[in-house]
CSV table of C-alpha atoms in Angstrom, one decimal:
chain,number,residue,atom,x,y,z
F,1,SER,CA,152.0,-60.0,223.1
F,2,ALA,CA,154.8,-62.3,222.3
F,3,PRO,CA,153.4,-65.7,225.2
F,4,ALA,CA,150.1,-64.8,223.3
F,5,VAL,CA,150.7,-65.4,220.1
F,6,CYS,CA,153.5,-68.3,221.1
F,7,ILE,CA,151.1,-69.7,221.9
F,8,GLY,CA,148.6,-70.0,219.4
F,9,THR,CA,150.8,-71.1,216.8
F,10,GLY,CA,151.4,-73.7,219.2
F,11,LEU,CA,147.6,-74.8,220.0
F,12,ALA,CA,147.3,-74.2,215.8
F,13,LEU,CA,149.6,-76.3,215.2
F,14,SER,CA,148.9,-79.3,217.2
F,15,TYR,CA,145.5,-79.2,215.7
F,16,LEU,CA,146.7,-79.1,211.3
F,17,GLY,CA,149.0,-81.9,212.4
F,18,LEU,CA,152.1,-79.9,212.2
F,19,LEU,CA,153.1,-80.0,215.3
F,20,PRO,CA,152.8,-83.4,218.4
F,21,VAL,CA,151.0,-83.1,221.6
F,22,ASP,CA,153.8,-84.6,223.5
F,23,CYS,CA,157.1,-85.8,222.5
F,24,PRO,CA,160.4,-85.8,224.2
F,25,VAL,CA,161.7,-82.4,223.5
F,26,TYR,CA,158.9,-81.2,225.0
F,27,GLU,CA,160.2,-82.4,228.3
F,28,GLN,CA,164.0,-81.4,228.0
F,29,ILE,CA,162.2,-77.3,227.5
F,30,LYS,CA,159.7,-77.9,230.6
F,31,GLY,CA,162.8,-79.7,232.7
F,32,SER,CA,165.7,-77.3,231.5
F,33,LEU,CA,164.7,-74.7,229.3
F,34,LEU,CA,162.0,-73.6,230.8
F,35,PRO,CA,164.0,-73.9,234.7
F,36,LEU,CA,166.9,-71.8,233.1
F,37,GLY,CA,164.9,-69.4,231.6
F,38,ILE,CA,163.0,-68.5,235.6
F,39,CYS,CA,166.2,-68.5,237.3
F,40,MET,CA,167.9,-66.3,235.1
F,41,VAL,CA,164.4,-63.7,235.4
F,42,LEU,CA,165.1,-63.9,238.7
F,43,LEU,CA,168.6,-63.0,238.9
F,44,SER,CA,167.7,-59.6,236.9
F,45,THR,CA,164.7,-58.4,240.6
F,46,ARG,CA,166.3,-55.9,243.0
F,47,LEU,CA,164.6,-56.1,246.2
F,48,PRO,CA,161.6,-54.5,247.3
F,49,ARG,CA,161.3,-50.8,247.7
F,50,ARG,CA,157.9,-51.1,248.5
F,51,LEU,CA,155.9,-53.6,249.8
F,52,GLY,CA,152.9,-52.9,248.2
F,53,PRO,CA,153.6,-55.4,244.9
F,54,MET,CA,153.9,-58.4,247.4
F,55,ARG,CA,151.6,-57.3,249.7
F,56,ASP,CA,148.6,-57.0,246.3
F,57,THR,CA,149.6,-59.7,244.7
F,58,MET,CA,148.8,-62.0,248.0
F,59,LEU,CA,145.6,-60.2,248.9
F,60,ALA,CA,145.0,-61.4,244.7
F,61,PHE,CA,145.9,-64.1,245.3
F,62,GLY,CA,143.2,-64.8,248.5
F,63,VAL,CA,141.1,-63.5,246.9
F,64,ALA,CA,142.2,-65.9,242.9
F,65,THR,CA,141.9,-68.8,245.1
F,66,VAL,CA,138.1,-68.0,246.8
F,67,GLY,CA,136.9,-67.3,243.6
F,68,THR,CA,138.0,-71.2,242.4
F,69,LEU,CA,136.3,-72.0,245.4
F,70,VAL,CA,133.4,-70.8,244.2
F,71,GLY,CA,133.9,-71.7,240.7
F,72,THR,CA,134.2,-75.3,241.6
F,73,VAL,CA,131.6,-75.6,243.4
F,74,CYS,CA,129.2,-73.9,241.4
F,75,ALA,CA,130.3,-75.7,238.0
F,76,TRP,CA,129.6,-79.5,240.3
F,77,THR,CA,126.1,-78.1,241.5
F,78,THR,CA,125.4,-77.0,238.3
F,79,LEU,CA,126.5,-80.0,236.0
F,80,GLN,CA,126.2,-83.3,238.5
F,81,ARG,CA,122.8,-83.9,237.7
F,82,PHE,CA,123.8,-84.7,234.0
F,83,ILE,CA,127.7,-86.4,235.2
F,84,THR,CA,127.1,-90.8,235.2
F,85,ASP,CA,130.7,-92.2,235.8
F,86,PRO,CA,131.6,-92.6,239.4
F,87,ALA,CA,134.9,-91.6,240.0
F,88,SER,CA,133.4,-87.9,238.2
F,89,TRP,CA,134.2,-86.4,242.2
F,90,LYS,CA,137.6,-87.2,242.2
F,91,VAL,CA,138.0,-85.3,239.4
F,92,ALA,CA,135.7,-82.2,239.8
F,93,ALA,CA,138.9,-82.4,243.8
F,94,ALA,CA,141.7,-82.4,241.1
F,95,LEU,CA,141.2,-79.5,239.0
F,96,CYS,CA,140.2,-78.0,241.9
F,97,ALA,CA,143.2,-78.1,243.4
F,98,SER,CA,144.9,-77.3,239.7
F,99,TYR,CA,143.0,-74.2,239.8
F,100,ILE,CA,145.0,-72.8,242.8
F,101,GLY,CA,148.4,-74.7,242.5
F,102,GLY,CA,148.9,-76.3,239.5
F,103,SER,CA,149.2,-79.0,237.2
F,104,ILE,CA,151.3,-80.6,240.2
F,105,ASN,CA,148.3,-80.8,242.7
F,106,PHE,CA,145.8,-81.7,240.1
F,107,LEU,CA,148.7,-85.1,240.1
F,108,ALA,CA,149.3,-85.5,244.2
F,109,THR,CA,145.4,-84.8,244.6
F,110,GLY,CA,144.5,-87.5,241.5
F,111,GLN,CA,147.3,-90.0,243.1
F,112,ALA,CA,145.6,-89.6,246.9
F,113,LEU,CA,142.3,-89.6,245.0
F,114,GLN,CA,143.5,-92.7,242.8
F,115,ILE,CA,141.6,-91.6,239.8
F,116,PRO,CA,141.1,-93.6,237.0
F,117,ALA,CA,145.1,-92.9,234.6
F,118,SER,CA,142.7,-93.3,231.7
F,119,LEU,CA,140.0,-90.5,232.9
F,120,ALA,CA,142.7,-88.5,234.9
F,121,ALA,CA,144.9,-88.6,231.4
F,122,GLY,CA,141.5,-86.9,229.4
F,123,ALA,CA,141.2,-84.5,232.3
F,124,MET,CA,144.7,-83.1,232.1
F,125,THR,CA,144.7,-82.7,228.1
F,126,VAL,CA,141.2,-81.4,228.5
F,127,ASP,CA,142.8,-78.6,231.1
F,128,ASN,CA,146.2,-78.0,229.7
F,129,LEU,CA,143.7,-76.6,226.7
F,130,THR,CA,141.2,-74.1,229.1
F,131,MET,CA,144.3,-73.2,230.7
F,132,ALA,CA,146.5,-71.8,227.7
F,133,ILE,CA,143.2,-70.4,226.0
F,134,TYR,CA,142.6,-68.3,229.8
F,135,ILE,CA,146.2,-67.7,229.8
F,136,CYS,CA,146.4,-66.5,227.1
F,137,GLY,CA,143.7,-64.0,228.1
F,138,LEU,CA,145.4,-62.9,230.6
F,139,MET,CA,148.1,-61.7,228.3
F,140,CYS,CA,146.0,-59.7,226.1
F,141,ILE,CA,143.6,-58.0,229.1
F,142,PRO,CA,145.2,-53.9,229.4
F,143,LEU,CA,145.7,-52.4,232.6
F,144,GLU,CA,143.6,-50.3,234.4
F,145,ARG,CA,143.8,-46.4,233.2
F,146,SER,CA,145.3,-43.8,234.7
F,147,GLY,CA,141.9,-43.0,236.2
F,148,SER,CA,140.5,-45.3,237.3
F,149,PRO,CA,139.7,-45.9,240.9
F,150,SER,CA,142.4,-48.7,241.6
F,151,ALA,CA,145.3,-46.4,239.8
F,152,VAL,CA,144.1,-43.8,241.9
F,153,ALA,CA,144.3,-46.1,244.6
F,154,ARG,CA,147.7,-47.6,244.0
F,155,SER,CA,149.5,-44.2,243.4
F,156,ALA,CA,148.2,-42.3,246.9
F,157,SER,CA,149.8,-45.4,248.5
F,158,LEU,CA,152.9,-45.5,246.3
F,159,ALA,CA,153.1,-41.4,246.6
F,160,ARG,CA,152.9,-42.3,250.4
F,161,SER,CA,156.4,-44.4,250.2
F,162,PRO,CA,159.4,-42.4,249.8
F,163,ALA,CA,160.8,-43.9,245.9
F,164,PRO,CA,163.7,-45.6,245.3
F,165,ALA,CA,167.2,-43.2,245.6
F,166,ASP,CA,167.5,-45.1,241.4
F,167,ASN,CA,165.1,-46.1,239.4
F,168,SER,CA,166.7,-47.6,237.3
F,169,ALA,CA,168.3,-50.0,239.8
F,170,ALA,CA,164.4,-51.1,240.8
F,171,ASP,CA,163.6,-51.5,237.4
F,172,PRO,CA,166.4,-54.5,235.4
F,173,SER,CA,164.1,-53.6,232.4
F,174,GLY,CA,164.7,-49.8,231.9
F,175,ASP,CA,166.5,-48.6,229.1
F,176,GLU,CA,169.4,-47.6,231.1
F,177,ALA,CA,169.7,-51.6,232.4
F,178,ARG,CA,169.9,-52.8,229.1
F,179,GLY,CA,171.7,-51.0,227.6
F,180,ARG,CA,174.8,-52.4,230.1
F,181,ALA,CA,174.8,-55.4,229.1
F,182,THR,CA,178.4,-57.0,228.5
F,183,THR,CA,179.7,-60.3,227.6
F,184,GLU,CA,180.9,-61.1,230.5
F,185,GLY,CA,177.3,-59.4,232.0
F,186,ILE,CA,175.8,-62.1,229.6
F,187,ALA,CA,178.2,-65.4,230.9
F,188,ALA,CA,177.8,-64.5,234.6
F,189,SER,CA,174.0,-65.2,233.8
F,190,PHE,CA,174.0,-68.4,232.4
F,191,ALA,CA,176.4,-69.4,235.0
F,192,LEU,CA,174.3,-68.1,237.7
F,193,GLY,CA,170.7,-69.5,236.0
F,194,LEU,CA,172.7,-72.4,235.7
F,195,VAL,CA,173.8,-73.0,239.3
F,196,ALA,CA,170.6,-72.7,240.2
F,197,CYS,CA,168.7,-75.1,237.8
F,198,ALA,CA,171.4,-77.4,239.4
F,199,CYS,CA,171.1,-76.5,243.6
F,200,GLY,CA,167.1,-77.6,242.4
F,201,ALA,CA,167.3,-80.8,240.7
F,202,SER,CA,169.3,-81.5,243.9
F,203,ALA,CA,167.5,-80.9,246.6
F,204,SER,CA,164.4,-82.3,244.9
F,205,SER,CA,166.7,-85.3,244.3
F,206,ALA,CA,167.4,-85.6,247.4
F,207,LEU,CA,164.8,-85.3,249.0
F,208,GLY,CA,163.2,-88.3,247.0
F,209,PRO,CA,161.6,-89.3,243.4
F,210,GLU,CA,158.0,-87.2,245.1
F,211,PHE,CA,160.0,-84.4,245.1
F,212,ALA,CA,161.1,-84.4,241.6
F,213,SER,CA,158.2,-82.3,240.3
F,214,LEU,CA,159.1,-79.1,242.8
F,215,GLN,CA,163.0,-78.7,241.2
F,216,LEU,CA,161.6,-76.1,239.5
F,217,VAL,CA,160.5,-74.3,242.9
F,218,PHE,CA,163.5,-75.1,244.9
F,219,ALA,CA,165.9,-73.7,241.0
F,220,ALA,CA,163.9,-70.5,242.1
F,221,ALA,CA,164.2,-70.0,245.6
F,222,VAL,CA,167.9,-70.0,245.1
F,223,ALA,CA,167.6,-67.5,242.2
F,224,SER,CA,166.4,-65.6,244.4
F,225,LEU,CA,168.1,-66.1,247.3
F,226,LEU,CA,170.9,-65.6,245.0
F,227,ALA,CA,170.1,-62.2,244.0
F,228,PHE,CA,169.2,-60.6,247.7
F,229,THR,CA,173.0,-62.3,249.2
F,230,GLY,CA,173.7,-59.5,245.1
F,231,GLU,CA,171.5,-56.9,245.9
F,232,LEU,CA,172.9,-57.0,250.2
F,233,ALA,CA,176.1,-57.2,248.5
F,234,SER,CA,175.9,-53.7,246.5
F,235,PHE,CA,174.2,-52.6,249.8
F,236,VAL,CA,177.1,-53.5,252.0
F,237,SER,CA,179.3,-51.9,249.7
F,238,LYS,CA,177.4,-49.0,248.8
F,239,GLY,CA,177.0,-49.2,245.4
F,240,VAL,CA,180.7,-50.7,245.1
F,241,LEU,CA,179.7,-54.1,244.3
F,242,GLY,CA,177.2,-53.6,241.4
F,243,PHE,CA,176.1,-57.2,241.2
F,244,GLY,CA,172.5,-55.8,239.3
F,245,ALA,CA,173.8,-53.8,236.4
F,246,VAL,CA,176.7,-56.8,235.5
F,247,LEU,CA,172.9,-59.3,235.4
F,248,SER,CA,171.1,-56.7,233.6
F,249,PRO,CA,171.3,-58.9,230.5
F,250,ALA,CA,169.2,-62.0,232.2
F,251,PHE,CA,166.2,-60.6,232.2
F,252,GLU,CA,166.5,-60.2,229.0
F,253,ILE,CA,167.6,-63.3,228.4
F,254,GLY,CA,165.8,-65.0,230.5
F,255,ARG,CA,162.0,-63.7,229.0
F,256,ALA,CA,163.4,-65.2,225.4
F,257,LEU,CA,164.6,-68.3,226.7
F,258,LEU,CA,160.6,-68.1,228.5
F,259,LEU,CA,158.9,-67.8,224.7
F,260,PRO,CA,159.3,-71.8,223.4
F,261,PHE,CA,157.6,-73.1,227.2
F,262,PHE,CA,154.7,-70.9,225.8
F,263,VAL,CA,154.4,-73.0,221.7
F,264,VAL,CA,154.8,-76.0,224.4
F,265,LEU,CA,152.0,-75.2,226.2
F,266,GLY,CA,149.3,-74.4,223.4
F,267,ALA,CA,151.3,-77.9,221.4
F,268,SER,CA,150.0,-79.5,224.6
F,269,ALA,CA,147.1,-79.1,224.6
F,270,GLY,CA,146.5,-81.3,221.5
F,271,PRO,CA,142.5,-82.8,219.6
F,272,GLY,CA,140.9,-85.7,221.3
F,273,ALA,CA,141.2,-84.1,224.8
F,274,LEU,CA,137.5,-83.8,225.3
F,275,VAL,CA,136.7,-87.4,223.5
F,276,ALA,CA,138.8,-89.3,226.1
F,277,SER,CA,137.7,-87.6,229.1
F,278,GLY,CA,134.3,-86.4,228.1
F,279,SER,CA,132.4,-83.6,227.0
F,280,TRP,CA,131.8,-82.8,231.1
F,281,VAL,CA,135.2,-82.5,231.8
F,282,LEU,CA,135.2,-78.9,229.7
F,283,LEU,CA,132.0,-77.8,230.6
F,284,PHE,CA,132.9,-77.9,234.3
F,285,ILE,CA,136.1,-76.6,233.2
F,286,LEU,CA,134.6,-74.2,231.6
F,287,VAL,CA,132.2,-72.7,234.6
F,288,SER,CA,134.8,-73.0,236.7
F,289,LEU,CA,136.5,-70.9,235.2
F,290,LEU,CA,134.2,-68.4,233.9
F,291,VAL,CA,132.6,-67.9,238.0
F,292,HIS,CA,136.2,-67.4,239.0
F,293,PHE,CA,137.4,-64.8,236.5
F,294,ILE,CA,134.0,-62.9,237.4
F,295,PHE,CA,134.5,-62.9,241.3
F,296,VAL,CA,138.2,-61.5,241.1
F,297,ALA,CA,137.0,-59.2,238.7
F,298,VAL,CA,134.4,-57.8,241.1
F,299,VAL,CA,135.7,-58.2,244.5
F,300,GLY,CA,139.3,-57.4,243.3
F,301,SER,CA,137.4,-54.6,242.0
F,302,VAL,CA,135.5,-53.9,245.1
F,303,LEU,CA,138.8,-53.9,247.5
F,304,LYS,CA,140.4,-51.6,244.8
F,305,ILE,CA,144.4,-54.4,243.3
F,306,PRO,CA,145.6,-53.0,241.1
F,307,ARG,CA,144.8,-55.1,237.9
F,308,GLN,CA,147.9,-56.2,237.2
F,309,SER,CA,147.8,-57.8,240.9
F,310,LEU,CA,145.0,-59.8,240.2
F,311,LEU,CA,145.6,-60.4,236.5
F,312,ILE,CA,149.4,-62.3,238.3
F,313,ALA,CA,146.8,-64.3,241.2
F,314,SER,CA,144.8,-66.0,238.6
F,315,ASN,CA,147.4,-66.5,236.9
F,316,ALA,CA,149.3,-68.4,239.5
F,317,ALA,CA,146.4,-69.8,240.9
F,318,ILE,CA,145.1,-71.1,237.5
F,319,GLY,CA,148.6,-72.2,235.7
F,320,GLY,CA,150.8,-72.6,238.7
F,321,PRO,CA,154.1,-70.2,239.5
F,322,SER,CA,155.7,-70.6,236.2
F,323,THR,CA,153.0,-68.8,234.4
F,324,ALA,CA,153.1,-65.8,236.3
F,325,VAL,CA,156.7,-65.5,236.7
F,326,ALA,CA,156.2,-66.1,232.9
F,327,MET,CA,153.6,-63.7,232.1
F,328,ALA,CA,155.3,-60.7,234.5
F,329,SER,CA,158.3,-61.4,232.4
F,330,ALA,CA,157.1,-61.1,229.1
F,331,ARG,CA,154.5,-57.8,230.2
F,332,GLY,CA,157.9,-56.2,231.5
F,333,TRP,CA,156.1,-56.4,234.7
F,334,SER,CA,159.5,-56.7,236.5
F,335,ASN,CA,158.5,-55.2,240.3
F,336,MET,CA,156.5,-58.9,239.9
F,337,LEU,CA,158.3,-60.9,239.5
F,338,GLN,CA,159.1,-61.9,242.8
F,339,PRO,CA,155.5,-61.8,244.2
F,340,ALA,CA,154.5,-64.0,241.6
F,341,ALA,CA,156.7,-66.6,242.5
F,342,ALA,CA,156.2,-66.5,245.8
F,343,VAL,CA,152.3,-66.2,245.3
F,344,GLY,CA,153.3,-69.2,243.2
F,345,ILE,CA,154.0,-71.7,246.2
F,346,VAL,CA,152.4,-71.0,248.1
F,347,GLY,CA,149.8,-72.0,245.2
F,348,TYR,CA,151.3,-75.1,245.3
F,349,THR,CA,151.9,-75.7,249.2
F,350,PHE,CA,148.6,-75.7,250.0
F,351,ALA,CA,146.5,-76.9,246.9
F,352,THR,CA,146.9,-80.9,247.5
F,353,ALA,CA,145.2,-80.4,251.0
F,354,ILE,CA,142.7,-78.3,249.5
F,355,GLY,CA,141.5,-80.1,246.8
F,356,ILE,CA,141.1,-83.7,248.9
F,357,MET,CA,138.8,-81.7,251.1
F,358,MET,CA,136.6,-80.8,248.1
F,359,GLY,CA,136.7,-83.9,247.1
F,360,ALA,CA,134.9,-85.4,250.1
F,361,LEU,CA,132.5,-82.1,249.8
F,362,PHE,CA,132.0,-83.0,245.9
F,363,ARG,CA,131.0,-87.0,247.4
F,364,SER,CA,129.0,-85.6,250.1
F,365,ILE,CA,126.4,-83.2,247.8
């Protein structure tokens, strides 16, 4: 897929020395282009005609969260005897929080536990590297075949649910929706996307500097609210106010705007990370992610959760809502955009507290 190619390209160029590991342009992409792309993708979403995707993804995220807890405990008990750094339990706790919420939670947990700056920087670099590779792998996993048990279960669930009257309205990535792109629609998509980003920036700055990292979360919430309002207006007017048709270009434009973020994600995982933090951090992350993936795959199969929901939930847990929404849009899963954002925000909300509690557990073991 295009995101996987972008991540791989950024990673390769970084290790060849053709792209820097960090530069102001990356921050501009993360702070401006990424929120705009996600907001434009969310603007193109429709009210879910069925609650199945949201329910399945929430359940899958619960499984992914438990998988992270099991993975980090397994990694800590396995590697603890080989680790000499006295602050290692703090890093392990921050990584646990990161793999439930995201990098925001790593920083928050690290600040709460007072991780040394040099150790935190090296651990985050290794975290970015392994996260980029893991998400790249998730991008390449195909969905289950139509005859598999989870696919049969999902088809049966959909058969029991009433189908939407207009399938093209339910899927903004469909051919008919893409064919209605107009100059007015492109302008409206950019305008509303910028409005959502501005509202997110204003909300985060009004709450104080400690909430600055939540600008994307607030912007995504505003974009979802605008999409919901447009859908409600279309429903009340019985289609006379066709906001969905006007904003149909937002989906493809948003997907294109997200591609530079994947390049930055790969480039940020530059060389020297292993030396900066110690080999134990890399081993800890590898064991944690391996156990997490196996746990999610096995338990998800037992519970017959659709693979689509499992992939989104695992992505949201490891990378946060940004990468989860980006993967859903990149793979054309328009029905998973709102579930991806929802579970990512849930992870952001609870991950720091869970990480601090796990830190107490790691310290006592």
